[in-house]
Amino acid sequence: MRQAFPVTQLRPGPHDVSSILADLTADHVDREFLGNVELHLPRLHDLFVQLYGDRADGFESLASVVDLARRSWAARPADLKAVDRGRASDPDWFADERMVGGVCYVDRYAGGLSGIRDAIPYFRELGLTYLHLMPLFESPEGNSDGGYAVSSYRRVDPKLGTMQELAELATELRRAGISLVVDFIFNHTSNEHRWAKKAIAGDAGYEDFYLIFPDREMPDAYEQTTREIFPDDHPGSFVQLDDGRWIWATFYHFQWDLNYANPAVFEAMTGEMLFLANQGVEILRMDAVAFIWKRLGTTCESLPEAHLLLQAFNAVLRMAAPGLLFKSEAIVHPDEVVSYISPEECQISYNPLQMALTWEALATRDARLLQQALERRHALPPGTAWVNYVRSHDDIGWTFADEDAAELGIDGYPHRRFLNDFYVGRAPGSFARGVPFQENPRTGDARVTGTTASLAGIEAGDAGGEDRVVLAHALALSTGGIPLLYLGDEVAQLNDYGYADRPEEAGDSRWVHRPFRPEGAYAERTDATTPAGRVFSRLTRLIDVRRSTPEFAGNELVAFDARVSSVVAFLRPGDHGFAVFVVANVADTAVEIDALTLSGLAPEALDIVTSHPVWLGAGLTVPAHGVRWLRVRLR
Ligand code: GLC
């Protein structure tokens, strides 16, 4: 993805690599830090050349960034440096079979940070090792896009707690074996951020932090090729300021995109990133990565410079907080999603394709697209992993590749329309109770919202609802990488239609699937006569089994052609010729995989969920919406 222009010095002089290193040596920085810098500064320099080589201030920024790293390392608490060393000696820690993630809103799930602390025993009971707390920073009153409009990266929203409490929580979570994950919302800030206020006031040094234009000439030119992301809020990519000028705002009108062509912006955000790293955050969820670089005449998504920027942030981290990981949030074409995943860029990434195609298969009762994706789009470079999820706090967009679908005779455009109709309950026979999100009548585009239980049929009272919830999670738990559970889904929480009566949420249907902690459902979680109880016991059983199944570590997966269109099947290879064979059937009736198809597997197998032996010699029956995890021996 790198651009092909020559890599030379930015500008020889007081700030070239060797002079920066010489200065650090003269300052007697500790050997560990110096070692990190020696390893990563040449790469960072190279990236700065490509990003800022044509600017006079590029090199000064590089020197300032290294200085920020130096100060941040000096301030990094000893226990976090110990974590850094631990990670270095166990670099694949995040791909372990014991990894299980959870995600929640601090206020909705637990009232505040102290409530999250109180929930640690429950997180342990579930087996979580990763906890993503949704945005918790200071943000505008009322609509703040669920906290994705940040007014200060250094202050926690006072309604939730304080930064000090967050740092203490990180320590407590770590003691419980749980890594804290927070968002790094670096594409934009809120319009109330100090930088934003200074920029529109024309304060020296801040005018170029955002993309502001005096009239419509440039916005019109850019909008020839950009996509509308939140058309319900405003058309296009720009909003008008009170003084008549236009500012870039990809998402809501109060979320202003930062201008990374200005190295001062990179420097400023580096400071915020390192600050968060030193609070004990172990994974940063890199929000909206595809949008961070703009160039006229392009879609302004996933440009080569977006990758260079992520690599540059990564190089800084490796110097000053080397144990941290980046998780990419790129909900784009599958080719682009993988382009962000590498040890030098984002080590882990959401897997929106598997998520969307799981729902696609459940709706169509045809697993071929999902099976094809596992076959050809699952592999990742060493040292990286997927984060597999059934649904997130965001809408579901049908991000499969049209060219993949065409190979199966599926036309992408009408297929997406069908899926949208199906999941908002408009298609005849639909079991789903979803709600449309950002329907764009001009383009026919739309996405879908809803909790797992409501989308899968539990809300509609469909007989297959609970099985589908379990099936979808069983896939996320077994394909490899980190499975991520939206907390509350394990007790089958339903949609919260109350959002429509809350003015700051009414215009954004994603709130339908961000319910408050479902107290009633949690109270029923041990009662097998309730959906909450049944779903909870089945999912927690799967989580427990995953934890003791070494084949589920890593990402190696061999797709298995079961010769039944409603079946998705694959092997997760293990030691000594054994493997775990995962088979799921999305149809409403049981199907049979015949003995010949299974003849590559020894007939004696073990169901690792029920602990019962299974005989494959006469074929295998997979029940309606059923899933099996079998330990098999390859012949
Ligand atoms: C990401 C978030 C989403 C938010 C957007 C803007 O996509 O997941 O919730 O609206 O970024 O920050």
XYZ file of C-alpha atoms and ligand atoms in Angstrom:
647
model
C 0.000 0.000 0.000
C 2.993 2.249 0.236
C 3.390 5.024 -2.249
C 6.222 4.725 -4.652
C 8.008 8.010 -4.153
C 11.663 7.919 -3.179
C 12.537 7.680 0.466
C 15.196 10.185 1.277
C 15.803 12.319 4.307
C 12.995 14.732 5.094
C 15.450 17.565 5.276
C 18.969 16.878 6.415
C 19.837 18.889 9.463
C 19.352 18.935 13.162
C 16.405 16.534 13.018
C 17.562 13.579 10.972
C 17.455 10.081 12.466
C 21.033 10.026 13.643
C 20.850 13.444 15.277
C 17.626 12.503 17.088
C 19.298 9.324 18.332
C 22.409 11.238 19.360
C 20.293 13.694 21.346
C 18.522 10.859 23.141
C 21.839 9.216 23.988
C 23.178 12.500 25.335
C 20.013 12.814 27.447
C 20.752 9.416 29.025
C 17.326 7.958 28.245
C 17.078 4.389 29.491
C 18.424 1.592 27.354
C 15.064 -0.048 26.858
C 13.591 3.098 25.335
C 16.689 3.748 23.278
C 16.455 0.188 21.952
C 12.820 0.759 20.970
C 13.700 3.992 19.204
C 16.629 2.461 17.360
C 14.299 -0.224 16.105
C 11.361 1.938 15.070
C 12.594 5.456 14.352
C 13.934 4.635 10.877
C 10.463 3.337 9.949
C 8.745 6.371 11.450
C 11.128 8.660 9.621
C 10.438 6.872 6.366
C 6.695 7.279 6.915
C 7.108 10.981 7.687
C 9.017 11.411 4.451
C 6.105 9.924 2.555
C 3.436 11.836 4.446
C 5.092 15.176 5.080
C 8.217 15.206 2.950
C 7.077 18.219 0.995
C 6.443 20.376 4.069
C 8.930 22.553 5.843
C 7.512 21.643 9.250
C 7.522 17.862 8.704
C 10.820 17.224 10.388
C 10.208 19.386 13.385
C 7.048 17.404 13.947
C 8.969 14.152 13.774
C 11.382 15.389 16.420
C 8.471 16.550 18.585
C 6.756 13.184 18.234
C 9.892 11.382 19.394
C 10.094 13.785 22.295
C 6.477 13.025 23.208
C 7.342 9.326 23.124
C 10.348 9.942 25.373
C 8.276 11.816 27.949
C 5.484 9.301 27.788
C 7.893 6.403 28.348
C 9.413 8.207 31.322
C 5.933 8.591 32.813
C 4.768 5.065 31.982
C 3.948 3.212 35.209
C 6.208 0.267 36.049
C 3.350 -2.259 35.986
C 2.520 -1.243 32.408
C 6.158 -1.628 31.396
C 5.938 -5.115 32.886
C 2.892 -5.774 30.678
C 4.889 -4.521 27.669
C 7.647 -7.036 28.412
C 5.156 -9.838 28.978
C 3.540 -9.188 25.620
C 6.928 -9.130 23.901
C 7.677 -12.613 25.189
C 4.204 -13.912 24.231
C 3.452 -12.048 21.002
C 0.447 -14.211 20.060
C -1.312 -13.691 23.400
C -4.384 -12.212 21.734
C -4.979 -15.219 19.477
C -5.258 -17.644 22.380
C -8.290 -19.942 22.722
C -8.950 -18.396 26.129
C -9.579 -14.960 24.647
C -13.221 -13.849 24.883
C -14.317 -10.238 24.526
C -17.272 -8.274 25.803
C -18.485 -4.799 24.884
C -20.871 -2.448 26.678
C -21.820 1.158 27.314
C -20.625 2.234 30.750
C -23.784 4.182 31.624
C -26.313 1.792 30.108
C -24.743 -1.372 31.415
C -23.488 -0.306 34.799
C -24.393 3.325 35.556
C -20.748 4.409 35.674
C -17.175 3.217 36.046
C -17.789 2.060 39.611
C -20.639 -0.120 38.357
C -18.273 -1.660 35.814
C -15.883 -2.438 38.652
C -18.734 -4.141 40.528
C -19.477 -6.239 37.445
C -15.955 -7.750 37.319
C -17.053 -10.948 39.122
C -19.720 -11.458 36.457
C -17.191 -10.807 33.670
C -14.996 -13.476 35.226
C -17.919 -15.858 35.468
C -18.476 -15.347 31.735
C -14.787 -15.865 31.054
C -14.046 -12.445 29.556
C -10.418 -11.528 28.902
C -11.133 -8.347 26.920
C -13.561 -5.578 27.772
C -14.407 -2.800 25.330
C -15.985 0.147 27.097
C -17.825 2.239 24.555
C -16.728 5.909 24.274
C -16.546 7.402 27.729
C -14.845 10.726 27.119
C -16.204 14.210 27.616
C -18.561 14.984 24.746
C -21.398 17.402 23.925
C -24.644 17.243 25.908
C -27.539 15.554 24.140
C -26.626 13.858 20.888
C -22.907 13.058 20.871
C -23.136 10.068 18.506
C -22.963 7.812 21.529
C -19.763 9.516 22.649
C -18.068 9.325 19.234
C -17.881 13.124 19.271
C -15.015 13.686 21.699
C -14.485 17.061 23.372
C -11.490 15.950 25.433
C -9.483 12.749 25.197
C -8.076 13.363 28.662
C -11.304 13.741 30.602
C -13.880 11.059 31.270
C -17.498 12.170 30.959
C -18.160 13.331 34.550
C -21.447 11.411 34.580
C -19.425 8.187 34.302
C -16.446 8.879 36.535
C -12.961 10.296 36.279
C -9.770 9.500 34.386
C -8.214 8.444 37.676
C -11.030 5.920 38.147
C -10.533 4.663 34.609
C -6.839 4.052 35.284
C -7.686 2.232 38.527
C -10.309 0.178 36.725
C -7.739 -0.797 34.082
C -5.496 -2.121 36.857
C -8.317 -4.054 38.500
C -9.419 -5.538 35.212
C -5.860 -6.588 34.454
C -5.626 -8.330 37.817
C -8.773 -10.219 36.833
C -7.136 -11.227 33.548
C -9.123 -8.731 31.452
C -7.555 -6.259 28.999
C -9.213 -2.852 28.788
C -10.152 -1.687 25.293
C -11.241 1.878 24.513
C -11.834 3.798 21.336
C -9.260 6.021 19.744
C -11.559 8.360 17.858
C -8.906 10.038 15.802
C -10.668 10.848 12.520
C -12.651 13.678 14.074
C -13.322 15.615 17.259
C -16.523 17.197 18.475
C -17.176 20.814 17.579
C -16.700 21.559 21.302
C -13.130 20.298 21.455
C -10.609 22.988 22.372
C -8.894 22.560 18.990
C -12.200 23.009 17.164
C -13.027 26.216 19.001
C -9.569 27.611 18.319
C -9.705 26.588 14.665
C -12.911 28.430 13.895
C -11.726 31.423 15.889
C -8.694 31.483 13.559
C -6.150 30.969 16.363
C -2.625 30.674 15.058
C -1.568 27.063 14.784
C -5.114 25.699 14.746
C -6.588 26.966 11.459
C -5.304 23.889 9.700
C -6.463 21.319 12.235
C -9.692 20.833 10.277
C -10.745 21.245 6.643
C -12.515 24.585 6.390
C -13.428 26.289 3.095
C -14.761 29.810 2.495
C -17.464 28.770 0.016
C -18.919 25.738 -1.786
C -16.275 25.518 -4.494
C -14.060 22.874 -2.865
C -16.849 21.053 -0.997
C -18.712 20.676 -4.299
C -15.567 19.370 -5.963
C -14.890 16.809 -3.200
C -18.508 15.702 -3.087
C -18.322 14.643 -6.722
C -16.631 11.474 -5.492
C -17.343 11.043 -1.757
C -20.038 8.826 -0.249
C -22.775 10.090 2.072
C -22.343 8.391 5.413
C -25.075 9.927 7.591
C -27.561 11.283 5.011
C -30.287 11.549 7.685
C -28.173 14.222 9.374
C -26.831 16.175 6.399
C -26.241 15.573 2.709
C -22.661 15.155 1.521
C -19.487 15.438 3.562
C -19.591 19.080 4.668
C -21.644 21.262 6.994
C -21.933 25.024 7.071
C -20.521 27.022 9.979
C -22.389 29.987 11.495
C -20.088 32.375 9.640
C -21.001 30.829 6.279
C -17.839 28.773 5.776
C -17.955 25.007 5.199
C -16.229 22.363 7.298
C -15.635 18.666 6.607
C -17.936 16.451 8.709
C -18.158 12.861 7.460
C -20.501 11.713 10.232
C -22.725 14.021 12.308
C -22.585 17.792 11.773
C -20.908 18.172 15.185
C -18.095 15.692 14.346
C -15.417 17.597 12.454
C -12.805 15.643 10.530
C -9.193 16.345 11.424
C -6.742 17.389 8.735
C -3.901 14.858 8.854
C -2.134 16.538 5.959
C -1.011 18.904 8.716
C 1.753 17.204 10.751
C 0.730 19.236 13.811
C -2.471 17.169 13.867
C -0.504 13.933 13.883
C 1.627 15.306 16.679
C -1.377 16.437 18.741
C -3.179 13.107 18.379
C 0.020 11.243 19.260
C -0.030 13.066 22.573
C -3.618 11.942 23.224
C -2.866 8.357 22.195
C 0.136 8.071 24.493
C -1.828 9.619 27.325
C -4.476 6.898 26.995
C -1.817 4.207 26.718
C -0.411 5.254 30.066
C -3.824 4.969 31.745
C -3.571 1.213 31.278
C -5.567 0.752 28.091
C -4.255 -2.356 26.324
C -6.100 -2.196 23.022
C -7.100 0.910 21.106
C -10.067 0.540 18.795
C -9.065 2.714 15.850
C -12.333 4.341 14.883
C -13.293 5.003 11.270
C -9.806 4.267 9.877
C -10.905 4.396 6.260
C -11.691 8.116 6.394
C -8.551 9.681 7.818
C -6.984 10.991 4.606
C -8.669 13.033 1.892
C -7.648 13.705 -1.683
C -9.649 15.525 -4.338
C -11.016 13.308 -7.063
C -11.058 10.168 -4.894
C -13.644 8.575 -2.603
C -11.515 9.875 0.281
C -11.687 6.396 1.794
C -8.833 3.943 2.351
C -6.262 6.092 0.562
C -2.623 4.936 0.761
C -1.896 7.707 3.266
C -4.492 6.283 5.676
C -2.272 3.222 5.915
C 0.876 5.311 6.290
C -0.725 7.241 9.145
C -1.733 4.085 10.986
C 1.761 2.691 10.526
C 3.202 5.930 11.878
C 0.981 5.832 14.984
C 1.950 2.190 15.377
C 5.670 2.982 15.164
C 5.284 5.592 17.920
C 3.480 3.078 20.126
C 6.219 0.504 19.636
C 8.638 3.030 21.126
C 6.609 4.300 24.061
C 3.956 1.679 24.911
C 4.997 -1.432 23.010
C 2.466 -3.788 24.606
C -0.545 -2.056 23.055
C -2.527 -3.311 20.097
C -4.547 -1.489 17.473
C -7.900 -2.844 16.422
C -9.117 -1.636 13.060
C -12.669 -0.496 12.544
C -12.986 -0.563 8.773
C -16.482 -1.450 7.643
C -15.724 -1.427 3.938
C -15.188 -3.778 0.988
C -13.503 -6.995 2.215
C -10.353 -6.292 0.167
C -9.993 -3.004 2.018
C -10.748 -4.499 5.424
C -7.746 -6.832 5.193
C -5.492 -4.080 3.876
C -5.428 -2.564 7.391
C -4.374 -5.786 9.101
C -0.668 -6.392 9.672
C 1.705 -6.328 12.636
C 2.916 -2.897 11.458
C -0.571 -1.441 11.162
C -3.571 -2.880 13.040
C -2.859 -6.248 14.621
C -6.536 -7.051 15.073
C -9.646 -6.083 13.150
C -13.380 -6.440 13.251
C -14.527 -9.083 10.780
C -17.584 -7.369 9.292
C -17.768 -9.861 6.427
C -18.261 -12.923 8.600
C -20.745 -10.976 10.723
C -22.841 -9.803 7.778
C -22.706 -13.131 5.954
C -23.810 -15.034 9.045
C -26.985 -12.924 8.993
C -27.202 -13.289 5.215
C -27.101 -17.077 5.537
C -29.717 -17.118 8.302
C -32.101 -15.057 6.161
C -31.613 -16.950 2.896
C -31.121 -20.411 4.483
C -28.223 -20.631 2.046
C -24.722 -20.748 3.529
C -22.760 -20.636 0.280
C -21.611 -16.996 0.457
C -20.478 -17.464 4.060
C -18.722 -20.702 3.167
C -17.000 -18.999 0.227
C -15.838 -16.158 2.507
C -14.366 -18.627 5.008
C -12.609 -20.358 2.163
C -11.029 -17.352 0.514
C -11.209 -14.350 2.805
C -10.415 -15.734 6.231
C -6.624 -16.053 6.033
C -4.565 -13.325 7.728
C -0.871 -12.517 8.013
C 0.988 -14.070 10.976
C 0.856 -11.964 14.122
C -2.691 -10.722 13.500
C -6.227 -11.861 14.336
C -9.862 -11.243 13.594
C -12.333 -9.963 16.135
C -15.442 -11.979 15.339
C -18.778 -10.651 16.451
C -22.448 -11.309 15.859
C -23.445 -7.663 16.039
C -22.007 -4.444 17.420
C -23.369 -1.102 18.605
C -23.546 -0.112 14.925
C -25.869 -1.064 12.113
C -25.329 -4.105 9.893
C -24.231 -3.163 6.386
C -24.050 -5.814 3.655
C -20.345 -5.423 2.938
C -19.789 -8.564 0.870
C -18.002 -8.228 -2.476
C -20.357 -8.137 -5.453
C -17.820 -10.086 -7.491
C -17.888 -12.946 -4.934
C -21.679 -12.995 -4.969
C -21.773 -12.971 -8.780
C -19.790 -16.218 -8.862
C -22.706 -17.839 -7.031
C -25.226 -16.252 -9.364
C -26.247 -13.640 -6.788
C -26.752 -10.042 -7.922
C -25.443 -7.784 -5.141
C -27.831 -4.844 -5.446
C -31.188 -6.652 -5.265
C -29.716 -9.074 -2.750
C -28.888 -6.224 -0.373
C -32.385 -4.836 -0.869
C -33.821 -8.232 0.004
C -31.651 -8.482 3.126
C -32.673 -5.008 4.270
C -36.337 -5.827 3.709
C -35.955 -9.165 5.429
C -34.309 -7.793 8.543
C -36.720 -4.914 8.995
C -39.568 -7.421 8.764
C -40.853 -6.257 5.363
C -40.223 -9.517 3.509
C -42.945 -12.151 3.733
C -42.113 -14.860 6.247
C -39.377 -12.846 7.937
C -38.526 -13.838 11.507
C -36.592 -10.597 12.121
C -37.613 -7.445 13.974
C -34.968 -4.969 12.887
C -35.254 -1.264 12.136
C -33.857 0.540 9.063
C -30.892 2.871 9.531
C -29.886 5.738 7.192
C -32.204 4.694 4.380
C -31.184 6.741 1.377
C -34.053 6.950 -1.106
C -31.745 8.475 -3.723
C -29.300 5.551 -3.803
C -31.551 2.819 -2.409
C -28.908 2.267 0.281
C -29.867 1.239 3.787
C -28.525 -0.625 6.777
C -30.195 -2.548 9.563
C -30.307 -2.253 13.351
C -31.601 -4.599 16.055
C -30.345 -6.769 18.912
C -29.236 -10.298 18.136
C -32.327 -11.801 19.775
C -34.697 -9.487 17.912
C -33.006 -10.040 14.545
C -32.793 -13.814 15.033
C -36.487 -14.342 15.684
C -36.871 -14.473 19.476
C -38.841 -11.222 19.554
C -41.166 -12.488 16.820
C -41.674 -15.755 18.678
C -40.128 -17.772 15.844
C -39.350 -21.344 16.856
C -35.799 -21.112 15.483
C -34.926 -17.847 17.227
C -32.886 -19.213 20.114
C -31.063 -21.682 17.895
C -30.065 -18.907 15.503
C -28.637 -16.833 18.367
C -26.578 -19.832 19.429
C -25.544 -20.712 15.860
C -24.314 -17.185 15.111
C -22.291 -17.079 18.336
C -20.976 -20.612 17.797
C -19.435 -19.416 14.524
C -17.956 -16.275 16.079
C -16.506 -18.444 18.857
C -14.935 -21.005 16.561
C -13.592 -19.446 13.354
C -10.489 -17.992 15.047
C -9.322 -14.787 16.683
C -11.143 -12.961 19.442
C -14.888 -13.595 19.762
C -16.657 -10.446 20.924
C -19.975 -10.551 22.743
C -22.305 -7.566 22.983
C -23.084 -7.783 26.691
C -26.768 -8.492 27.228
C -26.982 -10.669 24.106
C -25.978 -13.665 26.233
C -29.344 -13.291 28.006
C -31.223 -12.667 24.746
C -31.962 -8.977 25.276
C -34.583 -7.552 22.920
C -34.844 -4.250 21.073
C -35.417 -1.092 23.099
C -38.102 0.853 21.242
C -38.027 3.476 24.005
C -35.258 5.260 22.074
C -37.928 6.820 19.857
C -39.234 8.770 22.883
C -35.826 10.073 23.906
C -35.231 13.215 21.833
C -31.444 12.908 21.588
C -31.772 9.313 20.331
C -34.961 9.422 18.281
C -33.181 10.344 15.041
C -30.678 7.467 15.224
C -32.192 3.998 15.097
C -28.965 2.376 16.321
C -30.253 3.156 19.816
C -32.847 0.432 19.341
C -30.092 -2.130 19.865
C -28.249 -0.349 22.649
C -30.655 -1.193 25.484
C -30.058 -0.534 29.151
C -28.769 -3.495 31.126
C -31.602 -6.045 30.920
C -32.017 -6.659 34.656
C -35.016 -8.952 34.208
C -33.242 -11.154 31.703
C -30.142 -11.374 33.912
C -32.347 -12.413 36.841
C -33.701 -15.236 34.683
C -30.346 -16.451 33.444
C -30.400 -19.609 35.542
C -34.046 -20.367 34.746
C -34.196 -22.827 31.865
C -37.885 -22.154 31.312
C -37.050 -18.696 29.912
C -35.354 -17.686 26.645
C -32.773 -15.774 28.721
C -31.974 -18.889 30.744
C -31.780 -21.213 27.759
C -29.648 -18.883 25.637
C -27.380 -18.107 28.583
C -26.725 -21.744 29.449
C -26.074 -22.707 25.824
C -23.757 -19.761 25.135
C -21.803 -20.058 28.366
C -21.319 -23.753 27.646
C -19.836 -22.844 24.253
C -17.583 -20.220 25.826
C -16.350 -22.755 28.398
C -15.684 -25.361 25.727
C -13.845 -22.862 23.559
C -11.543 -22.040 26.456
C -10.390 -25.634 26.736
C -10.095 -26.282 22.991
C -6.567 -25.457 21.778
C -7.650 -25.965 18.136
C -9.612 -22.711 18.484
C -6.428 -20.659 18.999
C -4.948 -18.799 16.054
C -6.570 -18.406 12.684
C -5.865 -21.574 10.725
C -9.084 -22.811 9.165
C -9.705 -25.344 6.410
C -13.056 -24.922 4.713
C -14.925 -28.213 4.317
C -17.314 -28.750 1.440
C -20.287 -30.533 3.042
C -22.184 -30.595 -0.288
C -25.307 -29.136 1.283
C -26.071 -25.514 0.416
C -27.483 -24.663 3.852
C -24.387 -25.958 5.664
C -21.281 -24.066 6.597
C -18.448 -26.368 7.620
C -14.748 -26.110 8.397
C -11.903 -27.758 10.256
C -9.721 -26.121 12.879
C -6.572 -28.253 12.765
C -4.885 -29.385 15.954
C -2.045 -31.688 16.941
C -1.438 -35.335 16.020
C -3.855 -35.387 13.092
C -6.816 -34.225 15.158
C -9.034 -31.252 14.343
C -12.239 -29.663 15.464
C -14.924 -30.005 12.814
C -17.505 -27.224 12.968
C -20.770 -27.758 11.112
C -23.764 -25.422 11.122
C -27.040 -25.695 9.265
C -29.013 -22.503 8.574
C -32.056 -24.290 7.122
C -35.362 -24.727 8.934
C -35.169 -28.494 8.503
C -32.526 -31.034 9.462
C -30.005 -31.994 6.778
C -27.809 -35.003 6.208
C -24.117 -34.912 5.328
C -23.460 -38.274 3.734
C -20.791 -40.766 4.734
C -18.860 -40.395 1.476
C -18.490 -36.650 2.022
C -17.162 -37.357 5.518
C -14.887 -40.206 4.454
C -11.724 -38.138 4.965
C -12.477 -38.194 8.691
C -12.130 -41.235 10.947
C -15.647 -42.419 11.889
C -15.115 -42.160 15.657
C -15.616 -38.526 16.707
C -16.422 -36.689 19.917
C -18.987 -33.929 20.347
C -17.003 -31.513 22.519
C -20.107 -29.581 23.577
C -22.150 -32.558 24.851
C -19.079 -34.766 25.537
C -20.845 -37.616 23.706
C -19.188 -39.868 21.131
C -20.432 -39.496 17.566
C -20.211 -42.094 14.767
C -19.587 -40.508 11.367
C -19.479 -43.823 9.478
C -23.092 -43.495 8.350
C -23.118 -39.729 7.786
C -24.066 -36.867 10.084
C -27.440 -35.269 10.716
C -27.385 -31.568 11.492
C -30.670 -30.333 12.966
C -32.532 -27.222 11.806
C -30.438 -24.132 12.756
C -28.145 -26.572 14.513
C -24.428 -26.417 15.080
C -21.967 -29.155 16.073
C -18.407 -28.918 17.335
C -16.804 -32.351 16.839
C -13.268 -33.443 17.567
C -12.280 -35.616 14.638
C -9.199 -37.455 13.413
C -8.133 -36.849 9.817
C -7.460 -39.979 7.761
C -17.611 4.391 14.028
C -18.487 4.072 15.214
C -19.836 4.663 15.019
C -19.699 6.151 14.861
C -18.680 6.515 13.774
C -18.253 7.936 13.896
O -18.095 3.841 12.852
O -18.536 2.687 15.412
O -20.696 4.344 16.082
O -20.941 6.701 14.531
O -17.486 5.768 13.886
O -17.360 8.108 14.957
